[in-house]
PDB file of C-alpha atoms in Angstrom:
ATOM      1  CA  MET A   1      17.054  11.452   3.569  1.00  0.00           C
ATOM      2  CA  GLN A   2      15.520  12.902   0.310  1.00  0.00           C
ATOM      3  CA  LEU A   3      13.726  16.280  -0.112  1.00  0.00           C
ATOM      4  CA  LYS A   4      10.291  15.626  -1.621  1.00  0.00           C
ATOM      5  CA  PRO A   5       8.953  18.233  -4.367  1.00  0.00           C
ATOM      6  CA  GLN A   6       5.855  19.861  -3.507  1.00  0.00           C
ATOM      7  CA  GLY A   7       3.780  21.645  -6.580  1.00  0.00           C
ATOM      8  CA  LEU A   8       2.828  25.088  -5.173  1.00  0.00           C
ATOM      9  CA  SER A   9      -0.496  27.026  -6.073  1.00  0.00           C
ATOM     10  CA  ASP A  10      -0.161  29.789  -3.963  1.00  0.00           C
ATOM     11  CA  GLU A  11       2.713  32.168  -4.418  1.00  0.00           C
ATOM     12  CA  SER A  12       2.511  33.494  -0.876  1.00  0.00           C
ATOM     13  CA  GLU A  13       3.304  29.862   0.050  1.00  0.00           C
ATOM     14  CA  VAL A  14       6.702  29.232  -2.133  1.00  0.00           C
ATOM     15  CA  SER A  15       9.201  31.336  -0.229  1.00  0.00           C
ATOM     16  CA  PRO A  16       8.415  29.878   3.432  1.00  0.00           C
ATOM     17  CA  ARG A  17       7.849  25.900   2.328  1.00  0.00           C
ATOM     18  CA  ASP A  18      11.033  26.889   0.015  1.00  0.00           C
ATOM     19  CA  MET A  19      13.262  28.054   2.614  1.00  0.00           C
ATOM     20  CA  ALA A  20      11.643  24.975   5.079  1.00  0.00           C
ATOM     21  CA  ALA A  21      13.060  22.656   2.866  1.00  0.00           C
ATOM     22  CA  ARG A  22      16.173  24.028   2.134  1.00  0.00           C
ATOM     23  CA  ALA A  23      16.653  24.349   5.881  1.00  0.00           C
ATOM     24  CA  ALA A  24      16.172  20.051   5.932  1.00  0.00           C
ATOM     25  CA  TRP A  25      18.885  19.773   3.323  1.00  0.00           C
ATOM     26  CA  LEU A  26      21.336  21.366   5.215  1.00  0.00           C
ATOM     27  CA  SER A  27      20.391  19.557   8.405  1.00  0.00           C
ATOM     28  CA  PHE A  28      20.001  16.082   7.696  1.00  0.00           C
ATOM     29  CA  VAL A  29      22.148  16.328   4.389  1.00  0.00           C
ATOM     30  CA  GLY A  30      24.738  19.188   5.063  1.00  0.00           C
ATOM     31  CA  GLY A  31      24.690  18.037   8.679  1.00  0.00           C
ATOM     32  CA  LEU A  32      25.015  21.488  10.175  1.00  0.00           C
ATOM     33  CA  THR A  33      23.546  22.563  13.298  1.00  0.00           C
ATOM     34  CA  GLN A  34      21.038  24.456  13.603  1.00  0.00           C
ATOM     35  CA  ASP A  35      23.157  27.294  14.690  1.00  0.00           C
ATOM     36  CA  GLN A  36      24.751  26.916  11.337  1.00  0.00           C
ATOM     37  CA  ILE A  37      21.789  26.677   9.409  1.00  0.00           C
ATOM     38  CA  ALA A  38      21.179  30.220  10.489  1.00  0.00           C
ATOM     39  CA  GLN A  39      24.031  31.136   9.910  1.00  0.00           C
ATOM     40  CA  GLN A  40      24.078  29.853   6.417  1.00  0.00           C
ATOM     41  CA  LEU A  41      20.717  30.962   5.623  1.00  0.00           C
ATOM     42  CA  GLY A  42      20.759  34.496   7.097  1.00  0.00           C
ATOM     43  CA  ILE A  43      17.859  33.875  10.151  1.00  0.00           C
ATOM     44  CA  SER A  44      18.000  33.450  13.511  1.00  0.00           C
ATOM     45  CA  ARG A  45      18.599  30.019  15.324  1.00  0.00           C
ATOM     46  CA  GLN A  46      14.452  29.593  16.358  1.00  0.00           C
ATOM     47  CA  ARG A  47      13.366  30.490  13.076  1.00  0.00           C
ATOM     48  CA  ALA A  48      15.788  27.682  11.704  1.00  0.00           C
ATOM     49  CA  GLN A  49      15.200  25.474  14.687  1.00  0.00           C
ATOM     50  CA  ARG A  50      10.786  25.723  13.435  1.00  0.00           C
ATOM     51  CA  LEU A  51      12.092  25.789   9.823  1.00  0.00           C
ATOM     52  CA  VAL A  52      13.344  22.022  10.301  1.00  0.00           C
ATOM     53  CA  ALA A  53      10.404  21.198  12.599  1.00  0.00           C
ATOM     54  CA  ARG A  54       8.163  22.324   9.076  1.00  0.00           C
ATOM     55  CA  ALA A  55       9.578  20.169   7.107  1.00  0.00           C
ATOM     56  CA  SER A  56       9.001  16.994   9.241  1.00  0.00           C
ATOM     57  CA  ALA A  57       5.784  17.676   9.934  1.00  0.00           C
ATOM     58  CA  GLU A  58       4.594  18.355   6.268  1.00  0.00           C
ATOM     59  CA  GLY A  59       6.313  15.531   4.998  1.00  0.00           C
ATOM     60  CA  LEU A  60       9.417  17.098   3.264  1.00  0.00           C
ATOM     61  CA  ILE A  61      11.663  14.747   4.825  1.00  0.00           C
ATOM     62  CA  ARG A  62      11.647  10.654   3.736  1.00  0.00           C
ATOM     63  CA  VAL A  63      14.406   8.654   5.736  1.00  0.00           C
ATOM     64  CA  ARG A  64      15.923   5.283   3.779  1.00  0.00           C
ATOM     65  CA  ILE A  65      17.704   3.070   5.993  1.00  0.00           C
ATOM     66  CA  GLU A  66      19.959   1.315   3.888  1.00  0.00           C
ATOM     67  CA  HIS A  67      21.914  -0.999   6.611  1.00  0.00           C
ATOM     68  CA  PRO A  68      19.611  -4.583   7.063  1.00  0.00           C
ATOM     69  CA  ILE A  69      18.684  -4.883  11.391  1.00  0.00           C
ATOM     70  CA  ALA A  70      19.693  -8.814  12.088  1.00  0.00           C
ATOM     71  CA  ALA A  71      16.472  -8.559  13.847  1.00  0.00           C
ATOM     72  CA  CYS A  72      14.344  -8.326  11.300  1.00  0.00           C
ATOM     73  CA  LEU A  73      16.441 -10.564   9.209  1.00  0.00           C
ATOM     74  CA  GLU A  74      15.180 -13.232  11.273  1.00  0.00           C
ATOM     75  CA  LEU A  75      12.239 -12.472  11.382  1.00  0.00           C
ATOM     76  CA  GLU A  76      12.076 -12.540   8.206  1.00  0.00           C
ATOM     77  CA  ARG A  77      14.047 -15.793   7.629  1.00  0.00           C
ATOM     78  CA  ASP A  78      10.973 -17.222  10.339  1.00  0.00           C
ATOM     79  CA  LEU A  79       8.034 -16.106   8.350  1.00  0.00           C
ATOM     80  CA  LYS A  80       9.384 -17.427   5.701  1.00  0.00           C
ATOM     81  CA  VAL A  81       9.944 -20.845   6.791  1.00  0.00           C
ATOM     82  CA  ARG A  82       6.716 -20.866   9.128  1.00  0.00           C
ATOM     83  CA  PHE A  83       4.696 -19.921   5.995  1.00  0.00           C
ATOM     84  CA  GLY A  84       6.500 -20.680   3.549  1.00  0.00           C
ATOM     85  CA  LEU A  85       6.768 -17.348   1.608  1.00  0.00           C
ATOM     86  CA  GLU A  86       9.309 -16.581  -1.333  1.00  0.00           C
ATOM     87  CA  GLN A  87       9.306 -13.045  -0.205  1.00  0.00           C
ATOM     88  CA  VAL A  88       9.279 -11.535   3.146  1.00  0.00           C
ATOM     89  CA  ARG A  89      10.429  -7.905   4.255  1.00  0.00           C
ATOM     90  CA  VAL A  90      10.393  -6.533   8.229  1.00  0.00           C
ATOM     91  CA  SER A  91      10.579  -2.929   8.603  1.00  0.00           C
ATOM     92  CA  PRO A  92      11.969  -1.982  12.372  1.00  0.00           C
ATOM     93  CA  ALA A  93       9.401  -1.061  15.161  1.00  0.00           C
ATOM     94  CA  LEU A  94       8.351   2.312  15.887  1.00  0.00           C
ATOM     95  CA  ALA A  95       7.316   3.369  19.342  1.00  0.00           C
ATOM     96  CA  ALA A  96       4.641   2.126  20.668  1.00  0.00           C
ATOM     97  CA  GLY A  97       0.805   3.158  19.942  1.00  0.00           C
ATOM     98  CA  SER A  98       2.243   4.566  16.424  1.00  0.00           C
ATOM     99  CA  ASP A  99       0.341   4.607  12.996  1.00  0.00           C
ATOM    100  CA  PRO A 100       2.303   1.255  11.252  1.00  0.00           C
ATOM    101  CA  LEU A 101       2.366   2.811   8.696  1.00  0.00           C
ATOM    102  CA  ILE A 102       4.438   5.633   9.185  1.00  0.00           C
ATOM    103  CA  GLY A 103       7.528   3.281   8.947  1.00  0.00           C
ATOM    104  CA  LEU A 104       6.475   0.240   7.023  1.00  0.00           C
ATOM    105  CA  ALA A 105       5.337   3.299   3.789  1.00  0.00           C
ATOM    106  CA  PRO A 106       8.827   4.282   3.612  1.00  0.00           C
ATOM    107  CA  PHE A 107      10.353   1.341   4.095  1.00  0.00           C
ATOM    108  CA  VAL A 108       8.214  -0.925   1.089  1.00  0.00           C
ATOM    109  CA  ALA A 109       8.858   1.745  -1.462  1.00  0.00           C
ATOM    110  CA  PRO A 110      11.981   0.724  -2.377  1.00  0.00           C
ATOM    111  CA  GLU A 111      11.193  -2.684  -2.355  1.00  0.00           C
ATOM    112  CA  LEU A 112       8.389  -1.694  -5.082  1.00  0.00           C
ATOM    113  CA  GLU A 113      10.824   0.462  -6.477  1.00  0.00           C
ATOM    114  CA  ARG A 114      13.568  -2.711  -7.585  1.00  0.00           C
ATOM    115  CA  ILE A 115      10.749  -4.983  -8.271  1.00  0.00           C
ATOM    116  CA  PHE A 116       9.404  -2.292 -10.998  1.00  0.00           C
ATOM    117  CA  GLU A 117      13.318  -1.947 -12.104  1.00  0.00           C
ATOM    118  CA  SER A 118      12.763  -5.700 -13.607  1.00  0.00           C
ATOM    119  CA  GLU A 119      13.707  -5.413 -17.294  1.00  0.00           C
ATOM    120  CA  THR A 120      11.583  -8.499 -18.119  1.00  0.00           C
ATOM    121  CA  PRO A 121       8.390  -6.572 -19.248  1.00  0.00           C
ATOM    122  CA  LYS A 122       5.967  -8.039 -16.501  1.00  0.00           C
ATOM    123  CA  VAL A 123       2.329  -7.193 -15.667  1.00  0.00           C
ATOM    124  CA  PHE A 124       1.309  -6.302 -12.225  1.00  0.00           C
ATOM    125  CA  ALA A 125      -1.787  -6.371 -10.562  1.00  0.00           C
ATOM    126  CA  LEU A 126      -3.163  -3.878  -8.620  1.00  0.00           C
ATOM    127  CA  GLY A 127      -5.223  -4.263  -5.127  1.00  0.00           C
ATOM    128  CA  THR A 128      -6.680  -0.516  -3.722  1.00  0.00           C
ATOM    129  CA  GLY A 129      -6.829   0.968   0.025  1.00  0.00           C
ATOM    130  CA  ARG A 130      -4.639   2.759   1.995  1.00  0.00           C
ATOM    131  CA  THR A 131      -1.892   1.386   2.736  1.00  0.00           C
ATOM    132  CA  LEU A 132      -0.909   0.860  -1.073  1.00  0.00           C
ATOM    133  CA  LYS A 133      -2.407   4.442  -1.334  1.00  0.00           C
ATOM    134  CA  THR A 134       0.346   5.904   1.233  1.00  0.00           C
ATOM    135  CA  VAL A 135       3.270   3.835  -0.035  1.00  0.00           C
ATOM    136  CA  VAL A 136       2.742   4.963  -3.794  1.00  0.00           C
ATOM    137  CA  GLU A 137       3.529   8.621  -2.365  1.00  0.00           C
ATOM    138  CA  HIS A 138       7.227   7.570  -1.101  1.00  0.00           C
ATOM    139  CA  LEU A 139       7.865   5.567  -4.215  1.00  0.00           C
ATOM    140  CA  ARG A 140       9.866   7.094  -6.293  1.00  0.00           C
ATOM    141  CA  THR A 141      10.434   7.364 -10.136  1.00  0.00           C
ATOM    142  CA  VAL A 142      11.567   4.296 -12.126  1.00  0.00           C
ATOM    143  CA  GLU A 143      11.356   3.626 -15.705  1.00  0.00           C
ATOM    144  CA  GLY A 144       9.193   0.730 -15.874  1.00  0.00           C
ATOM    145  CA  ALA A 145       7.182   1.707 -19.116  1.00  0.00           C
ATOM    146  CA  HIS A 146       8.136  -1.650 -20.625  1.00  0.00           C
ATOM    147  CA  HIS A 147       5.511  -3.150 -17.742  1.00  0.00           C
ATOM    148  CA  LYS A 148       1.800  -2.878 -17.479  1.00  0.00           C
ATOM    149  CA  LEU A 149      -0.252  -1.889 -14.380  1.00  0.00           C
ATOM    150  CA  VAL A 150      -4.429  -3.417 -14.284  1.00  0.00           C
ATOM    151  CA  SER A 151      -6.439  -3.328 -11.162  1.00  0.00           C
ATOM    152  CA  LEU A 152      -7.866  -6.370  -9.498  1.00  0.00           C
ATOM    153  CA  ILE A 153     -11.147  -4.534  -8.320  1.00  0.00           C
ATOM    154  CA  GLY A 154     -13.195  -1.679  -9.661  1.00  0.00           C
ATOM    155  CA  ASN A 155     -12.723   1.643  -9.205  1.00  0.00           C
ATOM    156  CA  VAL A 156     -16.749   3.056  -8.780  1.00  0.00           C
ATOM    157  CA  ALA A 157     -18.109   3.787  -5.318  1.00  0.00           C
ATOM    158  CA  PRO A 158     -21.951   2.884  -4.562  1.00  0.00           C
ATOM    159  CA  ASP A 159     -22.255   6.041  -4.821  1.00  0.00           C
ATOM    160  CA  GLY A 160     -21.173   6.584  -8.238  1.00  0.00           C
ATOM    161  CA  SER A 161     -18.416   8.631  -7.071  1.00  0.00           C
ATOM    162  CA  ALA A 162     -14.921   7.592  -7.755  1.00  0.00           C
ATOM    163  CA  SER A 163     -12.811   5.449  -5.445  1.00  0.00           C
ATOM    164  CA  PHE A 164     -10.988   7.392  -2.647  1.00  0.00           C
ATOM    165  CA  TYR A 165      -8.316   4.632  -2.265  1.00  0.00           C
ATOM    166  CA  GLU A 166      -7.471   3.589  -6.328  1.00  0.00           C
ATOM    167  CA  VAL A 167      -3.921   3.793  -6.830  1.00  0.00           C
ATOM    168  CA  ILE A 168      -3.407   3.011 -10.124  1.00  0.00           C
ATOM    169  CA  MET A 169      -2.688   6.338 -11.422  1.00  0.00           C
ATOM    170  CA  ARG A 170      -0.371   7.092  -9.366  1.00  0.00           C
ATOM    171  CA  PHE A 171       1.454   3.901 -10.175  1.00  0.00           C
ATOM    172  CA  ALA A 172       1.600   4.895 -13.336  1.00  0.00           C
ATOM    173  CA  GLU A 173       2.911   8.391 -12.452  1.00  0.00           C
ATOM    174  CA  LYS A 174       5.876   6.944 -10.940  1.00  0.00           C
ATOM    175  CA  THR A 175       6.584   4.131 -13.346  1.00  0.00           C
ATOM    176  CA  ARG A 176       5.291   5.784 -16.442  1.00  0.00           C
ATOM    177  CA  ALA A 177       3.627   1.667 -17.098  1.00  0.00           C
ATOM    178  CA  ARG A 178       0.354   1.734 -19.285  1.00  0.00           C
ATOM    179  CA  HIS A 179      -2.174   1.140 -17.129  1.00  0.00           C
ATOM    180  CA  TYR A 180      -5.333  -1.098 -17.276  1.00  0.00           C
ATOM    181  CA  PRO A 181      -8.221   0.823 -14.680  1.00  0.00           C
ATOM    182  CA  MET A 182     -10.829  -1.867 -14.091  1.00  0.00           C
ATOM    183  CA  SER A 183     -13.718   1.053 -14.581  1.00  0.00           C
ATOM    184  CA  ALA A 184     -16.724  -0.583 -12.765  1.00  0.00           C
ATOM    185  CA  PRO A 185     -18.354  -0.067  -9.803  1.00  0.00           C
ATOM    186  CA  VAL A 186     -16.089  -2.471  -7.103  1.00  0.00           C
ATOM    187  CA  SER A 187     -19.413  -5.043  -6.508  1.00  0.00           C
ATOM    188  CA  ALA A 188     -22.811  -5.029  -8.307  1.00  0.00           C
ATOM    189  CA  ARG A 189     -26.610  -4.908  -6.848  1.00  0.00           C
ATOM    190  CA  ASP A 190     -27.225  -8.688  -8.587  1.00  0.00           C
ATOM    191  CA  GLU A 191     -26.562 -11.492 -10.877  1.00  0.00           C
ATOM    192  CA  ALA A 192     -27.873  -9.632 -13.868  1.00  0.00           C
ATOM    193  CA  GLU A 193     -25.718  -6.633 -12.748  1.00  0.00           C
ATOM    194  CA  LEU A 194     -22.946  -8.709 -12.251  1.00  0.00           C
ATOM    195  CA  THR A 195     -22.856 -10.745 -15.574  1.00  0.00           C
ATOM    196  CA  LEU A 196     -23.910  -7.366 -17.451  1.00  0.00           C
ATOM    197  CA  TYR A 197     -20.631  -5.506 -15.489  1.00  0.00           C
ATOM    198  CA  GLN A 198     -18.091  -8.294 -16.692  1.00  0.00           C
ATOM    199  CA  SER A 199     -19.679  -8.457 -20.095  1.00  0.00           C
ATOM    200  CA  LEU A 200     -18.697  -5.070 -20.737  1.00  0.00           C
ATOM    201  CA  PRO A 201     -15.367  -4.903 -23.627  1.00  0.00           C
ATOM    202  CA  HIS A 202     -13.030  -2.651 -21.420  1.00  0.00           C
ATOM    203  CA  VAL A 203     -13.957  -5.050 -17.725  1.00  0.00           C
ATOM    204  CA  LYS A 204     -13.434  -8.072 -19.895  1.00  0.00           C
ATOM    205  CA  ALA A 205     -10.584  -7.137 -20.539  1.00  0.00           C
ATOM    206  CA  SER A 206      -9.023  -5.791 -17.611  1.00  0.00           C
ATOM    207  CA  ARG A 207      -9.878  -9.072 -15.651  1.00  0.00           C
ATOM    208  CA  ALA A 208      -8.058 -11.134 -18.138  1.00  0.00           C
ATOM    209  CA  LEU A 209      -5.283  -8.747 -18.087  1.00  0.00           C
ATOM    210  CA  ALA A 210      -5.383  -9.195 -14.463  1.00  0.00           C
ATOM    211  CA  LYS A 211      -5.631 -12.746 -14.323  1.00  0.00           C
ATOM    212  CA  SER A 212      -2.377 -13.393 -16.183  1.00  0.00           C
ATOM    213  CA  ALA A 213      -0.481 -10.841 -14.493  1.00  0.00           C
ATOM    214  CA  ASP A 214       2.726 -11.875 -12.965  1.00  0.00           C
ATOM    215  CA  LEU A 215       2.356 -10.370  -9.459  1.00  0.00           C
ATOM    216  CA  ALA A 216      -0.519  -9.086  -7.646  1.00  0.00           C
ATOM    217  CA  ILE A 217       0.263  -6.636  -5.229  1.00  0.00           C
ATOM    218  CA  VAL A 218      -2.208  -6.036  -2.414  1.00  0.00           C
ATOM    219  CA  GLY A 219      -3.070  -4.068   0.816  1.00  0.00           C
ATOM    220  CA  ILE A 220      -5.245  -6.656   3.457  1.00  0.00           C
ATOM    221  CA  GLY A 221      -8.508  -5.611   5.241  1.00  0.00           C
ATOM    222  CA  GLN A 222      -9.800  -6.261   8.336  1.00  0.00           C
ATOM    223  CA  LEU A 223     -13.755  -7.336   9.177  1.00  0.00           C
ATOM    224  CA  GLY A 224     -13.756  -5.749  12.440  1.00  0.00           C
ATOM    225  CA  ASP A 225     -16.093  -2.299  13.179  1.00  0.00           C
ATOM    226  CA  ASP A 226     -13.411  -0.714  11.091  1.00  0.00           C
ATOM    227  CA  ALA A 227     -13.557  -2.751   8.113  1.00  0.00           C
ATOM    228  CA  PRO A 228     -12.749  -0.484   5.092  1.00  0.00           C
ATOM    229  CA  LEU A 229     -15.269  -2.372   3.520  1.00  0.00           C
ATOM    230  CA  TYR A 230     -17.917  -0.777   5.595  1.00  0.00           C
ATOM    231  CA  VAL A 231     -16.140   2.208   6.379  1.00  0.00           C
ATOM    232  CA  ASP A 232     -16.384   2.733   2.305  1.00  0.00           C
ATOM    233  CA  GLY A 233     -19.469   2.291   1.906  1.00  0.00           C
ATOM    234  CA  PHE A 234     -19.150  -0.876   0.057  1.00  0.00           C
ATOM    235  CA  LEU A 235     -21.180  -2.682   2.734  1.00  0.00           C
ATOM    236  CA  THR A 236     -23.857  -2.111   4.847  1.00  0.00           C
ATOM    237  CA  ALA A 237     -24.183  -2.903   8.667  1.00  0.00           C
ATOM    238  CA  GLU A 238     -25.753  -5.762   7.972  1.00  0.00           C
ATOM    239  CA  GLU A 239     -24.121  -7.629   5.692  1.00  0.00           C
ATOM    240  CA  LEU A 240     -20.802  -6.764   7.627  1.00  0.00           C
ATOM    241  CA  THR A 241     -22.755  -8.821  10.946  1.00  0.00           C
ATOM    242  CA  ASP A 242     -23.950 -11.855   8.868  1.00  0.00           C
ATOM    243  CA  LEU A 243     -20.021 -11.961   6.977  1.00  0.00           C
ATOM    244  CA  ARG A 244     -18.953 -12.372  10.760  1.00  0.00           C
ATOM    245  CA  ALA A 245     -21.239 -14.620  11.398  1.00  0.00           C
ATOM    246  CA  ALA A 246     -20.078 -16.823   8.298  1.00  0.00           C
ATOM    247  CA  GLY A 247     -17.085 -16.835   9.198  1.00  0.00           C
ATOM    248  CA  GLY A 248     -15.360 -13.933   7.872  1.00  0.00           C
ATOM    249  CA  VAL A 249     -12.180 -12.135   9.618  1.00  0.00           C
ATOM    250  CA  GLY A 250     -10.453  -9.987   6.445  1.00  0.00           C
ATOM    251  CA  GLU A 251     -10.940  -9.315   2.516  1.00  0.00           C
ATOM    252  CA  ILE A 252      -8.194  -9.095   0.202  1.00  0.00           C
ATOM    253  CA  CYS A 253      -9.585  -7.347  -3.825  1.00  0.00           C
ATOM    254  CA  GLY A 254     -13.313  -7.259  -1.993  1.00  0.00           C
ATOM    255  CA  HIS A 255     -13.703 -10.940  -1.374  1.00  0.00           C
ATOM    256  CA  ILE A 256     -14.124 -11.892   2.201  1.00  0.00           C
ATOM    257  CA  PHE A 257     -11.952 -15.207   3.543  1.00  0.00           C
ATOM    258  CA  ASP A 258     -12.522 -16.871   6.630  1.00  0.00           C
ATOM    259  CA  ARG A 259      -9.460 -17.629   9.813  1.00  0.00           C
ATOM    260  CA  ASP A 260      -8.129 -20.566   7.329  1.00  0.00           C
ATOM    261  CA  GLY A 261      -8.366 -18.505   4.733  1.00  0.00           C
ATOM    262  CA  CYS A 262     -11.115 -20.186   2.973  1.00  0.00           C
ATOM    263  CA  TYR A 263     -12.900 -17.200   0.746  1.00  0.00           C
ATOM    264  CA  LEU A 264     -16.642 -17.632   1.724  1.00  0.00           C
ATOM    265  CA  ASP A 265     -19.819 -19.052  -0.505  1.00  0.00           C
ATOM    266  CA  HIS A 266     -20.682 -15.953   0.190  1.00  0.00           C
ATOM    267  CA  PRO A 267     -23.269 -13.422  -2.121  1.00  0.00           C
ATOM    268  CA  VAL A 268     -20.655  -9.948  -1.361  1.00  0.00           C
ATOM    269  CA  ASN A 269     -18.436 -12.674  -2.744  1.00  0.00           C
ATOM    270  CA  HIS A 270     -20.535 -13.252  -5.380  1.00  0.00           C
ATOM    271  CA  ARG A 271     -21.271  -9.296  -6.434  1.00  0.00           C
ATOM    272  CA  MET A 272     -17.435  -8.693  -6.626  1.00  0.00           C
ATOM    273  CA  VAL A 273     -17.032  -7.287  -9.830  1.00  0.00           C
ATOM    274  CA  GLY A 274     -12.973  -7.595  -9.931  1.00  0.00           C
ATOM    275  CA  VAL A 275     -10.591 -10.581  -9.488  1.00  0.00           C
ATOM    276  CA  GLN A 276     -10.020 -12.850  -6.724  1.00  0.00           C
ATOM    277  CA  VAL A 277      -6.506 -13.529  -5.670  1.00  0.00           C
ATOM    278  CA  PRO A 278      -4.194 -16.244  -5.853  1.00  0.00           C
ATOM    279  CA  GLU A 279      -5.588 -16.514  -9.586  1.00  0.00           C
ATOM    280  CA  GLY A 280      -3.439 -19.964 -11.057  1.00  0.00           C
ATOM    281  CA  HIS A 281       0.032 -19.644 -10.022  1.00  0.00           C
ATOM    282  CA  MET A 282       0.255 -15.700  -9.760  1.00  0.00           C
ATOM    283  CA  PRO A 283       1.996 -15.146  -6.369  1.00  0.00           C
ATOM    284  CA  VAL A 284       0.474 -12.460  -4.451  1.00  0.00           C
ATOM    285  CA  TYR A 285       2.428 -10.102  -2.448  1.00  0.00           C
ATOM    286  CA  CYS A 286       0.361  -7.782   0.269  1.00  0.00           C
ATOM    287  CA  VAL A 287       1.374  -5.024   2.335  1.00  0.00           C
ATOM    288  CA  GLY A 288      -0.041  -5.085   5.651  1.00  0.00           C
ATOM    289  CA  ALA A 289       0.796  -4.784   9.636  1.00  0.00           C
ATOM    290  CA  GLY A 290      -0.854  -3.661  13.135  1.00  0.00           C
ATOM    291  CA  ALA A 291      -2.966  -5.334  15.637  1.00  0.00           C
ATOM    292  CA  SER A 292      -6.205  -4.726  13.969  1.00  0.00           C
ATOM    293  CA  LYS A 293      -4.623  -5.965  10.414  1.00  0.00           C
ATOM    294  CA  LEU A 294      -3.415  -9.433  12.678  1.00  0.00           C
ATOM    295  CA  PRO A 295      -6.301 -11.577  12.193  1.00  0.00           C
ATOM    296  CA  ALA A 296      -6.699 -11.264   9.078  1.00  0.00           C
ATOM    297  CA  LEU A 297      -2.720 -11.665   8.071  1.00  0.00           C
ATOM    298  CA  ARG A 298      -2.932 -14.552  10.201  1.00  0.00           C
ATOM    299  CA  ALA A 299      -5.722 -16.387   8.205  1.00  0.00           C
ATOM    300  CA  ALA A 300      -4.347 -15.230   4.913  1.00  0.00           C
ATOM    301  CA  LEU A 301      -1.153 -16.553   5.575  1.00  0.00           C
ATOM    302  CA  HIS A 302      -2.193 -19.545   7.621  1.00  0.00           C
ATOM    303  CA  GLY A 303      -4.530 -20.667   3.729  1.00  0.00           C
ATOM    304  CA  GLY A 304      -1.855 -19.905   1.554  1.00  0.00           C
ATOM    305  CA  LEU A 305      -3.043 -16.600  -0.099  1.00  0.00           C
ATOM    306  CA  LEU A 306       0.430 -14.485   0.227  1.00  0.00           C
ATOM    307  CA  ALA A 307       3.911 -15.566  -1.675  1.00  0.00           C
ATOM    308  CA  GLY A 308       5.225 -12.757   0.091  1.00  0.00           C
ATOM    309  CA  LEU A 309       4.742 -10.325   2.879  1.00  0.00           C
ATOM    310  CA  PHE A 310       5.775  -6.710   3.752  1.00  0.00           C
ATOM    311  CA  THR A 311       4.957  -5.864   7.672  1.00  0.00           C
ATOM    312  CA  ASP A 312       6.749  -4.712  10.445  1.00  0.00           C
ATOM    313  CA  GLU A 313       8.465  -6.580  13.571  1.00  0.00           C
ATOM    314  CA  TRP A 314       5.686  -5.813  16.144  1.00  0.00           C
ATOM    315  CA  THR A 315       3.625  -7.657  13.184  1.00  0.00           C
ATOM    316  CA  ALA A 316       6.038 -10.043  12.326  1.00  0.00           C
ATOM    317  CA  ARG A 317       6.485 -11.259  15.783  1.00  0.00           C
ATOM    318  CA  GLU A 318       2.817 -12.057  16.714  1.00  0.00           C
ATOM    319  CA  LEU A 319       2.682 -13.939  13.606  1.00  0.00           C
ATOM    320  CA  ILE A 320       5.042 -15.918  14.609  1.00  0.00           C
ATOM    321  CA  SER A 321       4.139 -16.780  18.306  1.00  0.00           C
ATOM    322  CA  GLN A 322       0.877 -17.843  17.479  1.00  0.00           C
TER     323      GLN A 322
END
């Protein structure tokens, strides 16, 4: 159990939050009952209960289960055999209807920590998105200054704003690695603009570094009405409809693929400034789970786009069953 440090600027908020963290520590690490916590802190039992509840609600508590669960290990083996994967990790299931990321993100974080703790200097290419953004918040600080991190996709939205789900800076903070964002729009408006962006020295250098990466770590996007590319304004409704009509079921770093895991020969793919993966012999590890991600995950696995998968128990069973 780990208490997450929080930066506070409002002095009036420091004391209650500090008390909540202390109560949570006494409860989950110290093993004290609420009566004992109340006595230790000199407060009522009711307040002790509220403080522990607050610590949980505000994300001050992180849980890591070190013992592997047999059913999950069996699913990992089955997925490796079924799809020829080199790395699979399956997190235990949550209650029906829960957001899969609640359980998956804290489960994946220590796996990535072990990867970044490698003593051999490596280049890690990173995708973007809500999934990776949630995972990195659970990452502990590791010593990875000998590594390099590089973005696989641009970080500028169509309106010129920074992409909300850009994650390379947070990964760099957690690993102390040198990092190379792709400072360009996610996609160009036409071929001439694409040529211009990709010819910029810093973009050219980032693309070259990304293509040479030892490992890519990505999320995966669905192409339903909740498609991340559409919701975040990178696709119009007409483009989304056209991509689905062309057979698109999912995307990795903005590049759309069909149910066989083959990237579409489509103008949207042609306009992407970033790098399509896998590139050469680069292994691609994907973090993804849940019903909305299932068609995209199944297609990417069948198409051999992925070498590794971090998912949850429910999604793993669904992938194996069909």
